[in-house]
Tab-separated table of C-alpha atoms in Angstrom:
chain	number	residue	atom	x	y	z
A	6	UNK	CA	22.354	-99.136	36.878
A	7	UNK	CA	22.645	-97.893	40.445
A	8	UNK	CA	25.346	-100.389	41.307
A	9	UNK	CA	27.583	-98.973	38.598
A	10	UNK	CA	27.797	-95.580	40.241
A	11	UNK	CA	28.263	-96.802	43.804
A	12	UNK	CA	30.880	-99.476	43.253
A	13	UNK	CA	33.923	-99.574	45.551
A	14	UNK	CA	36.156	-99.448	42.454
A	15	UNK	CA	35.136	-95.822	41.891
A	16	UNK	CA	36.492	-94.701	45.254
A	17	UNK	CA	39.666	-96.722	44.854
A	18	UNK	CA	40.513	-95.170	41.496
A	19	UNK	CA	39.903	-91.694	42.941
A	20	UNK	CA	42.354	-92.371	45.787
A	21	UNK	CA	44.936	-93.782	43.362
A	22	UNK	CA	44.558	-90.717	41.176
A	23	UNK	CA	44.968	-88.414	44.189
A	24	UNK	CA	48.167	-90.233	45.178
A	25	UNK	CA	49.771	-90.273	41.725
A	26	UNK	CA	48.843	-86.828	40.332
A	27	UNK	CA	51.470	-84.914	42.399
A	28	UNK	CA	54.188	-87.203	41.022
A	29	UNK	CA	53.034	-86.629	37.440
A	30	UNK	CA	52.829	-82.866	37.930
A	31	UNK	CA	56.341	-82.860	39.435
A	32	UNK	CA	57.652	-84.801	36.443
A	33	UNK	CA	56.018	-82.382	33.996
A	34	UNK	CA	57.509	-79.355	35.762
A	35	UNK	CA	60.921	-81.079	35.759
A	36	UNK	CA	60.623	-81.498	31.991
A	37	UNK	CA	59.938	-77.754	31.679
A	38	UNK	CA	62.991	-77.021	33.841
A	39	UNK	CA	65.114	-79.258	31.633
A	40	UNK	CA	63.871	-77.305	28.613
A	41	UNK	CA	64.845	-74.063	30.361
A	42	UNK	CA	68.365	-75.435	30.978
A	43	UNK	CA	68.733	-76.310	27.298
A	44	UNK	CA	67.468	-72.859	26.257
A	45	UNK	CA	69.779	-71.024	28.669
A	46	UNK	CA	72.804	-73.056	27.624
A	47	UNK	CA	72.026	-72.407	23.963
A	48	UNK	CA	71.670	-68.703	24.723
A	49	UNK	CA	74.982	-68.402	26.574
A	50	UNK	CA	76.730	-70.392	23.844
A	51	UNK	CA	75.362	-68.019	21.211
A	52	UNK	CA	76.313	-64.998	23.345
A	53	UNK	CA	79.909	-66.225	23.706
A	54	UNK	CA	80.150	-66.836	19.969
A	55	UNK	CA	78.803	-63.376	19.132
A	56	UNK	CA	81.213	-61.756	21.607
A	57	UNK	CA	84.119	-63.603	19.973
A	58	UNK	CA	82.907	-62.586	16.509
A	59	UNK	CA	82.960	-58.968	17.636
A	60	UNK	CA	86.455	-59.588	19.009
A	61	UNK	CA	87.930	-60.802	15.736
A	62	UNK	CA	87.034	-57.458	14.156
A	63	UNK	CA	87.953	-55.339	17.219
A	64	UNK	CA	90.698	-57.376	18.957
A	65	UNK	CA	91.567	-54.728	21.559
A	66	UNK	CA	88.018	-53.791	22.621
A	67	UNK	CA	87.429	-56.276	25.458
A	68	UNK	CA	84.611	-54.245	26.994
A	69	UNK	CA	82.894	-54.214	23.601
A	70	UNK	CA	83.203	-58.014	23.402
A	71	UNK	CA	81.647	-58.378	26.848
A	72	UNK	CA	78.836	-55.940	26.036
A	73	UNK	CA	78.130	-57.748	22.758
A	74	UNK	CA	77.887	-61.057	24.606
A	75	UNK	CA	75.553	-59.504	27.187
A	76	UNK	CA	73.411	-58.025	24.400
A	77	UNK	CA	72.984	-61.465	22.798
A	78	UNK	CA	72.194	-63.236	26.096
A	79	UNK	CA	68.523	-62.418	25.691
A	80	UNK	CA	66.423	-62.888	28.801
A	81	UNK	CA	69.225	-63.884	31.163
A	82	UNK	CA	70.044	-60.548	32.774
A	83	UNK	CA	73.809	-61.033	32.608
A	84	UNK	CA	76.293	-58.473	33.888
A	85	UNK	CA	79.939	-57.879	33.047
A	86	UNK	CA	80.915	-60.147	35.961
A	87	UNK	CA	79.322	-63.072	34.076
A	88	UNK	CA	81.329	-62.492	30.884
A	89	UNK	CA	85.091	-62.545	30.383
A	90	UNK	CA	86.996	-61.753	27.215
A	91	UNK	CA	90.709	-62.488	27.088
A	92	UNK	CA	93.344	-62.664	24.377
A	93	UNK	CA	95.041	-66.005	23.922
A	94	UNK	CA	98.656	-66.641	23.023
A	95	UNK	CA	99.325	-66.416	19.286
A	96	UNK	CA	99.234	-69.722	17.485
A	97	UNK	CA	101.723	-70.340	14.724
A	98	UNK	CA	99.662	-71.217	11.659
A	99	UNK	CA	101.698	-71.641	8.497
A	100	UNK	CA	104.586	-69.596	9.907
A	101	UNK	CA	102.288	-66.676	10.795
A	102	UNK	CA	101.481	-65.829	14.404
A	103	UNK	CA	97.707	-65.605	14.552
A	104	UNK	CA	96.313	-64.489	17.935
A	105	UNK	CA	92.950	-65.705	19.168
A	106	UNK	CA	90.214	-64.225	21.315
A	107	UNK	CA	88.387	-66.253	23.967
A	108	UNK	CA	85.023	-65.139	25.334
A	109	UNK	CA	83.513	-67.056	28.262
A	110	UNK	CA	79.928	-66.609	29.450
A	111	UNK	CA	78.708	-68.067	32.755
A	112	UNK	CA	75.199	-68.316	34.180
A	113	UNK	CA	73.807	-69.692	37.422
A	114	UNK	CA	70.552	-71.568	36.731
A	115	UNK	CA	68.090	-71.998	39.595
A	116	UNK	CA	65.305	-74.530	38.945
A	117	UNK	CA	61.714	-73.691	39.794
A	118	UNK	CA	60.797	-77.317	40.428
A	119	UNK	CA	60.404	-78.060	44.124
A	120	UNK	CA	62.869	-80.587	45.556
A	121	UNK	CA	65.173	-80.490	42.509
A	122	UNK	CA	67.344	-77.738	43.971
A	123	UNK	CA	67.960	-80.013	46.982
A	124	UNK	CA	69.836	-82.413	44.709
A	125	UNK	CA	72.003	-79.701	43.105
A	126	UNK	CA	75.137	-78.475	44.886
A	127	UNK	CA	74.356	-75.024	46.262
A	128	UNK	CA	70.791	-75.236	44.927
A	129	UNK	CA	71.754	-74.108	41.426
A	130	UNK	CA	73.380	-75.374	38.259
A	131	UNK	CA	76.387	-73.497	36.851
A	132	UNK	CA	76.263	-73.200	33.065
A	133	UNK	CA	79.290	-71.987	31.155
A	134	UNK	CA	80.268	-71.745	27.514
A	135	UNK	CA	83.227	-70.285	25.709
A	136	UNK	CA	84.103	-69.424	22.140
A	137	UNK	CA	87.592	-69.084	20.677
A	138	UNK	CA	88.167	-67.391	17.323
A	139	UNK	CA	91.242	-66.210	15.442
A	140	UNK	CA	91.634	-62.509	14.877
A	141	UNK	CA	91.849	-61.168	11.354
């Protein structure tokens, strides 16, 4: 029974565990960062769409479109410099000129995982989404 607890295999597995656990923890944190990227992109896409939806009802209120997009970008802390709302040239649909509104939302994502920001240009990832809708 004593030989079981004092075998050299016990020490070897402890050293192997100590060498591999930082790699596993780094991979787990990277998975969480990837989930954050997906969440933030989904949020800015939804914010752009909601800003454009506001714009089809109020086509001349560009500040209102930007504020609506900021309101729907929950948890990102966006400012008006991150959101742009512009009118597009009218498209001829069935002989009727139908103008469109384009709302673009941008966000600079900084990962919390150590070493990952070294592989990204500038240490961050630029996320951007836009939505284009026809005015009514």
